[in-house]
Tab-separated table of C-alpha atoms and ligand atoms in Angstrom:
chain	number	residue	atom	x	y	z
U	1	MET	CA	-27.362	101.996	-126.314
U	2	ASP	CA	-30.528	100.745	-124.249
U	3	THR	CA	-32.408	98.004	-125.295
U	4	LEU	CA	-35.677	97.276	-124.586
U	5	GLU	CA	-36.343	94.011	-122.557
U	6	LEU	CA	-39.631	92.489	-123.843
U	7	ARG	CA	-41.964	90.951	-121.783
U	8	PRO	CA	-42.971	87.535	-121.524
U	9	SER	CA	-46.682	88.806	-123.387
U	10	ASP	CA	-45.350	91.171	-125.541
U	11	LYS	CA	-43.279	88.186	-127.363
U	12	PRO	CA	-44.587	87.286	-130.829
U	13	ARG	CA	-46.249	84.014	-130.388
U	14	ALA	CA	-46.073	81.241	-133.446
U	15	ILE	CA	-49.245	81.228	-134.392
U	16	ASP	CA	-50.509	78.586	-137.031
U	17	PRO	CA	-51.618	80.369	-140.467
U	18	GLU	CA	-54.888	79.022	-140.360
U	19	GLU	CA	-55.895	80.433	-136.929
U	20	TRP	CA	-54.308	83.602	-137.627
U	21	LYS	CA	-56.277	83.958	-140.612
U	22	VAL	CA	-59.801	83.428	-138.463
U	23	ARG	CA	-58.545	85.277	-135.847
U	24	VAL	CA	-57.817	88.151	-138.246
U	25	ASP	CA	-61.228	87.895	-139.470
U	26	LEU	CA	-62.971	87.479	-136.570
U	27	ALA	CA	-61.721	90.823	-134.987
U	28	ALA	CA	-62.882	92.196	-137.890
U	29	CYS	CA	-66.306	91.004	-137.343
U	30	TYR	CA	-65.856	92.386	-133.939
U	31	ARG	CA	-65.104	96.169	-135.605
U	32	LEU	CA	-67.597	95.917	-138.174
U	33	ILE	CA	-70.434	95.113	-135.360
U	34	ALA	CA	-69.285	98.251	-133.602
U	35	HIS	CA	-69.234	100.109	-136.863
U	36	PHE	CA	-72.801	99.336	-137.724
U	37	GLY	CA	-73.804	99.776	-134.169
U	38	TRP	CA	-74.684	96.516	-133.197
U	39	ASP	CA	-72.056	96.207	-129.728
U	40	ASP	CA	-73.007	97.128	-126.495
U	41	LEU	CA	-70.413	98.477	-124.505
U	42	ILE	CA	-68.306	95.736	-123.160
U	43	LEU	CA	-70.946	93.030	-122.960
U	44	THR	CA	-71.827	90.476	-125.738
U	45	HIS	CA	-69.627	88.247	-127.102
U	46	ASN	CA	-68.594	86.871	-130.891
U	47	SER	CA	-66.379	83.587	-131.326
U	48	ALA	CA	-64.891	81.461	-134.204
U	49	ARG	CA	-63.717	77.736	-133.384
U	50	VAL	CA	-59.978	77.325	-133.006
U	51	PRO	CA	-59.338	75.352	-136.477
U	52	GLY	CA	-58.452	71.695	-136.369
U	53	THR	CA	-59.704	71.755	-132.855
U	54	THR	CA	-63.310	70.931	-131.301
U	55	ASP	CA	-63.031	72.540	-128.058
U	56	GLN	CA	-61.671	75.498	-128.149
U	57	ILE	CA	-62.523	78.654	-129.085
U	58	LEU	CA	-61.381	81.849	-129.863
U	59	ILE	CA	-63.399	84.775	-127.814
U	60	ASN	CA	-63.065	88.417	-126.650
U	61	PRO	CA	-61.387	89.669	-123.513
U	62	MET	CA	-63.944	90.448	-120.695
U	63	GLY	CA	-63.369	94.416	-120.276
U	64	LEU	CA	-62.044	95.546	-124.202
U	65	MET	CA	-64.625	97.415	-126.472
U	66	PHE	CA	-65.535	96.157	-129.784
U	67	ASN	CA	-63.073	98.192	-131.426
U	68	GLU	CA	-60.392	97.553	-129.098
U	69	ILE	CA	-60.127	93.642	-130.361
U	70	THR	CA	-57.170	92.546	-132.396
U	71	ALA	CA	-56.314	89.524	-133.874
U	72	SER	CA	-53.755	88.886	-131.036
U	73	ASN	CA	-55.748	89.391	-127.930
U	74	LEU	CA	-58.800	87.266	-128.807
U	75	LEU	CA	-58.933	84.848	-125.855
U	76	LYS	CA	-58.548	80.825	-127.124
U	77	VAL	CA	-60.366	78.941	-124.553
U	78	ASP	CA	-61.927	75.556	-123.921
U	79	LEU	CA	-65.671	74.973	-123.700
U	80	GLY	CA	-65.527	75.117	-120.048
U	81	GLY	CA	-63.629	78.767	-120.221
U	82	ASN	CA	-60.376	77.717	-119.238
U	83	LEU	CA	-57.604	79.563	-120.815
U	84	VAL	CA	-55.803	77.355	-123.212
U	85	GLU	CA	-53.128	80.049	-123.282
U	86	PRO	CA	-52.462	82.560	-120.461
U	87	SER	CA	-53.790	85.919	-120.884
U	88	GLU	CA	-54.280	88.756	-118.374
U	89	TYR	CA	-57.680	88.977	-119.223
U	90	GLU	CA	-60.430	86.525	-118.435
U	91	PRO	CA	-63.771	85.708	-120.929
U	92	ILE	CA	-66.834	86.497	-120.099
U	93	TYR	CA	-68.541	83.176	-118.404
U	94	ALA	CA	-71.917	83.520	-119.589
U	95	GLY	CA	-70.383	83.988	-123.573
U	96	ILE	CA	-68.561	80.533	-122.597
U	97	VAL	CA	-72.024	78.612	-121.522
U	98	ILE	CA	-74.048	80.746	-124.544
U	99	HIS	CA	-71.354	79.914	-127.372
U	100	GLY	CA	-69.999	76.342	-125.753
U	101	ALA	CA	-73.850	75.373	-126.533
U	102	ILE	CA	-73.807	75.732	-129.755
U	103	TYR	CA	-70.385	74.254	-130.347
U	104	LEU	CA	-71.042	71.545	-128.178
U	105	GLY	CA	-74.567	70.659	-130.784
U	106	ARG	CA	-73.631	71.474	-134.073
U	107	PRO	CA	-70.320	70.486	-135.244
U	108	ASP	CA	-71.101	72.573	-138.822
U	109	VAL	CA	-70.841	75.639	-136.604
U	110	GLN	CA	-67.398	77.619	-136.780
U	111	CYS	CA	-68.389	80.569	-135.696
U	112	VAL	CA	-71.217	82.511	-133.367
U	113	ILE	CA	-71.744	86.114	-133.450
U	114	HIS	CA	-74.490	87.393	-130.321
U	115	THR	CA	-75.843	90.975	-130.337
U	116	HIS	CA	-77.991	92.717	-128.269
U	117	THR	CA	-79.713	95.264	-130.702
U	118	GLU	CA	-82.551	97.014	-129.733
U	119	ALA	CA	-84.249	95.971	-133.072
U	120	ASP	CA	-83.194	92.250	-132.062
U	121	ILE	CA	-84.886	92.236	-128.494
U	122	ALA	CA	-87.966	93.955	-129.790
U	123	VAL	CA	-88.862	91.240	-132.579
U	124	GLY	CA	-87.771	88.650	-130.179
U	125	ALA	CA	-90.285	89.854	-127.302
U	126	LEU	CA	-93.336	90.334	-129.762
U	127	GLU	CA	-95.092	86.938	-129.599
U	128	GLU	CA	-95.077	86.145	-133.594
U	129	GLY	CA	-91.056	86.863	-133.787
U	130	LEU	CA	-90.032	87.632	-136.939
U	131	LEU	CA	-92.711	88.099	-140.008
U	132	PRO	CA	-91.596	87.471	-143.341
U	133	LEU	CA	-92.294	91.069	-144.349
U	134	SER	CA	-88.899	92.162	-146.289
U	135	GLN	CA	-86.653	90.377	-148.835
U	136	TRP	CA	-84.231	90.502	-146.189
U	137	ALA	CA	-86.290	88.524	-143.898
U	138	MET	CA	-87.238	85.760	-146.647
U	139	ARG	CA	-83.968	83.634	-145.334
U	140	PHE	CA	-85.261	82.762	-142.054
U	141	TYR	CA	-88.717	81.890	-142.665
U	142	ASN	CA	-89.493	78.663	-141.260
U	143	ARG	CA	-85.570	78.778	-140.628
U	144	LEU	CA	-85.438	80.182	-136.987
U	145	GLY	CA	-85.087	78.898	-133.371
U	146	TYR	CA	-86.796	80.715	-130.442
U	147	HIS	CA	-85.253	80.626	-126.890
U	148	ASP	CA	-87.495	81.598	-123.550
U	149	TYR	CA	-85.659	84.271	-121.583
U	150	GLU	CA	-84.421	82.041	-118.476
U	151	GLY	CA	-82.276	85.456	-116.942
U	152	VAL	CA	-78.776	85.956	-117.753
U	153	SER	CA	-76.973	82.748	-119.115
U	154	LEU	CA	-74.642	81.253	-116.116
U	155	ASP	CA	-75.993	77.907	-115.582
U	156	LEU	CA	-74.546	75.044	-117.695
U	157	ASP	CA	-77.610	73.384	-117.075
U	158	GLU	CA	-79.283	75.850	-120.249
U	159	ARG	CA	-76.919	74.646	-122.758
U	160	GLU	CA	-78.966	71.987	-123.617
U	161	ARG	CA	-82.037	74.105	-123.838
U	162	LEU	CA	-80.398	76.321	-125.987
U	163	ARG	CA	-78.993	73.246	-128.181
U	164	GLN	CA	-82.973	72.308	-128.424
U	165	SER	CA	-84.102	75.643	-129.327
U	166	ILE	CA	-81.879	75.811	-132.161
U	167	GLY	CA	-82.010	72.744	-133.455
U	168	SER	CA	-80.594	72.683	-137.192
U	169	HIS	CA	-81.636	76.506	-137.609
U	170	PRO	CA	-78.647	78.725	-138.061
U	171	VAL	CA	-80.429	81.187	-136.177
U	172	LEU	CA	-81.516	81.951	-132.857
U	173	VAL	CA	-83.670	84.168	-130.969
U	174	LEU	CA	-82.962	84.973	-127.808
U	175	ARG	CA	-86.481	86.054	-126.351
U	176	ASN	CA	-85.818	89.404	-124.708
U	177	HIS	CA	-81.995	89.001	-124.729
U	178	GLY	CA	-80.628	89.385	-128.641
U	179	LEU	CA	-79.611	87.344	-131.472
U	180	LEU	CA	-77.347	84.050	-131.800
U	181	ALA	CA	-76.252	83.684	-135.373
U	182	THR	CA	-73.837	81.267	-136.648
U	183	GLY	CA	-72.111	80.305	-139.808
U	184	ARG	CA	-69.420	77.730	-140.980
U	185	ASN	CA	-67.278	80.594	-141.425
U	186	VAL	CA	-67.136	83.957	-140.029
U	187	ALA	CA	-68.742	85.629	-143.401
U	188	GLU	CA	-71.678	83.492	-143.263
U	189	ALA	CA	-72.485	84.143	-139.589
U	190	PHE	CA	-72.047	88.486	-140.234
U	191	SER	CA	-74.017	88.005	-143.273
U	192	LEU	CA	-76.911	86.393	-141.586
U	193	ALA	CA	-76.725	88.865	-138.393
U	194	TYR	CA	-76.882	91.362	-140.861
U	195	HIS	CA	-79.582	90.398	-142.941
U	196	PHE	CA	-81.372	89.065	-139.173
U	197	GLU	CA	-80.855	93.003	-138.293
U	198	ARG	CA	-82.700	94.878	-141.437
U	199	SER	CA	-85.187	92.305	-141.147
U	200	ALA	CA	-86.273	93.085	-137.358
U	201	GLU	CA	-85.635	96.739	-137.931
U	202	ALA	CA	-87.775	97.262	-141.168
U	203	GLN	CA	-90.452	94.958	-139.239
U	204	LEU	CA	-90.560	97.484	-136.417
U	205	LYS	CA	-91.180	100.158	-138.775
U	206	ILE	CA	-93.592	98.643	-140.461
U	207	MET	CA	-95.792	97.692	-137.235
U	208	ALA	CA	-95.266	101.469	-136.305
U	209	ALA	CA	-97.336	102.482	-139.844
U	210	VAL	CA	-100.056	99.768	-139.352
U	211	ALA	CA	-100.358	100.766	-135.566
U	212	ALA	CA	-100.806	104.167	-136.816
U	213	GLY	CA	-103.423	102.958	-139.463
U	214	ALA	CA	-101.948	101.433	-142.239
U	215	LYS	CA	-102.543	98.215	-143.847
U	216	MET	CA	-99.578	95.629	-144.647
U	217	VAL	CA	-99.708	93.281	-147.511
U	218	VAL	CA	-97.422	89.972	-146.561
U	219	PRO	CA	-96.004	87.519	-149.081
U	220	SER	CA	-97.916	84.277	-149.807
U	221	PRO	CA	-96.526	81.596	-147.512
U	222	GLU	CA	-95.748	79.785	-151.061
U	223	THR	CA	-93.929	82.663	-152.298
U	224	CYS	CA	-91.918	82.843	-148.930
U	225	GLU	CA	-90.853	79.135	-148.836
U	226	ARG	CA	-89.952	79.482	-152.130
U	227	GLN	CA	-87.583	82.246	-151.659
U	228	ALA	CA	-86.408	80.634	-148.647
U	229	ALA	CA	-85.340	78.061	-150.258
U	230	LEU	CA	-83.437	79.853	-152.710
U	231	PHE	CA	-81.802	81.293	-150.186
U	232	ALA	CA	-80.596	77.890	-148.820
U	233	GLY	CA	-80.277	76.358	-151.879
U	234	ASN	CA	-76.790	78.406	-152.730
U	235	GLU	CA	-75.268	76.153	-150.802
U	236	PRO	CA	-72.507	74.513	-150.886
U	237	ARG	CA	-71.624	78.387	-151.423
U	238	LEU	CA	-71.794	79.631	-148.070
U	239	GLN	CA	-73.937	83.148	-147.606
U	240	GLY	CA	-71.648	86.358	-147.209
U	241	GLN	CA	-68.656	85.313	-149.397
U	242	ARG	CA	-69.061	87.659	-152.062
U	243	GLU	CA	-69.295	91.149	-149.651
U	244	TRP	CA	-66.632	89.636	-146.830
U	245	PRO	CA	-63.758	90.872	-148.908
U	246	ALA	CA	-65.340	94.481	-149.473
U	247	LEU	CA	-66.214	94.465	-145.556
U	248	LEU	CA	-62.518	93.468	-144.854
U	249	ARG	CA	-61.645	96.433	-147.016
U	250	LEU	CA	-64.060	98.668	-145.036
U	251	ALA	CA	-62.518	97.239	-141.600
U	252	ASP	CA	-59.093	98.307	-143.247
U	253	LYS	CA	-60.161	101.783	-144.011
U	254	LEU	CA	-61.654	102.442	-140.408
U	255	ASP	CA	-58.886	101.274	-138.615
U	256	PRO	CA	-56.219	98.231	-139.615
U	257	SER	CA	-55.246	97.939	-135.957
U	258	TYR	CA	-57.678	95.100	-135.764
U	259	ARG	CA	-54.872	92.679	-138.174
U	260	THR	CA	-52.035	93.129	-135.385
W	1	LIG	ZN1	-76.237	88.244	-123.935
């Protein structure tokens, strides 16, 4: 009987259980972003810090659609973009610049989600940015950074400016480009990306209605601040934890291969 010889890349790797859990969550995050339509062909990138390290992250291989991402094909790279483990793929360099800026400056951040959606880009292109026009938007009231567009992020010099732009905020609007949502785990970053997306979509509909002659009502600054503080006051419980198991069930129904 013939036997199949495993190629080196096919051999199962011994992966630390904590790292494997993060890989599964991050792979699910890619599939869910594709499911909700926030992906952009093979572009954009989402990452997670490798547990127990300060300078290693997991990130997508360049060239794969988000629905092809699995726990095991995520690349492990250092913050200079060098592969820590061999792979036939390379990371997207702009992703290394952007994500590395956040991980270097924010030890609290364990996951970074980066989207290019029409709603994110449209709201980021407005001088006033995101307005507190919906309950979704309240969590970002006075808790949002903005970063002016400098072209595709290929210059490591931009990292310091990105760090200054996000400050201690959980989310950074990349004007004319997209969004960065951070989290202390994958679920929290996903939750923030979700709420920002819905906020931006609602704002654009409201602004279109206003442009057509409708009158807009805006909650008072006191109400917005109180609600934003209430959302933030849920700490130390992280945002997004209650819905994440349900989102994983959704990812399983869509295609459980992300777990491989
Ligand atoms: Zn981008």
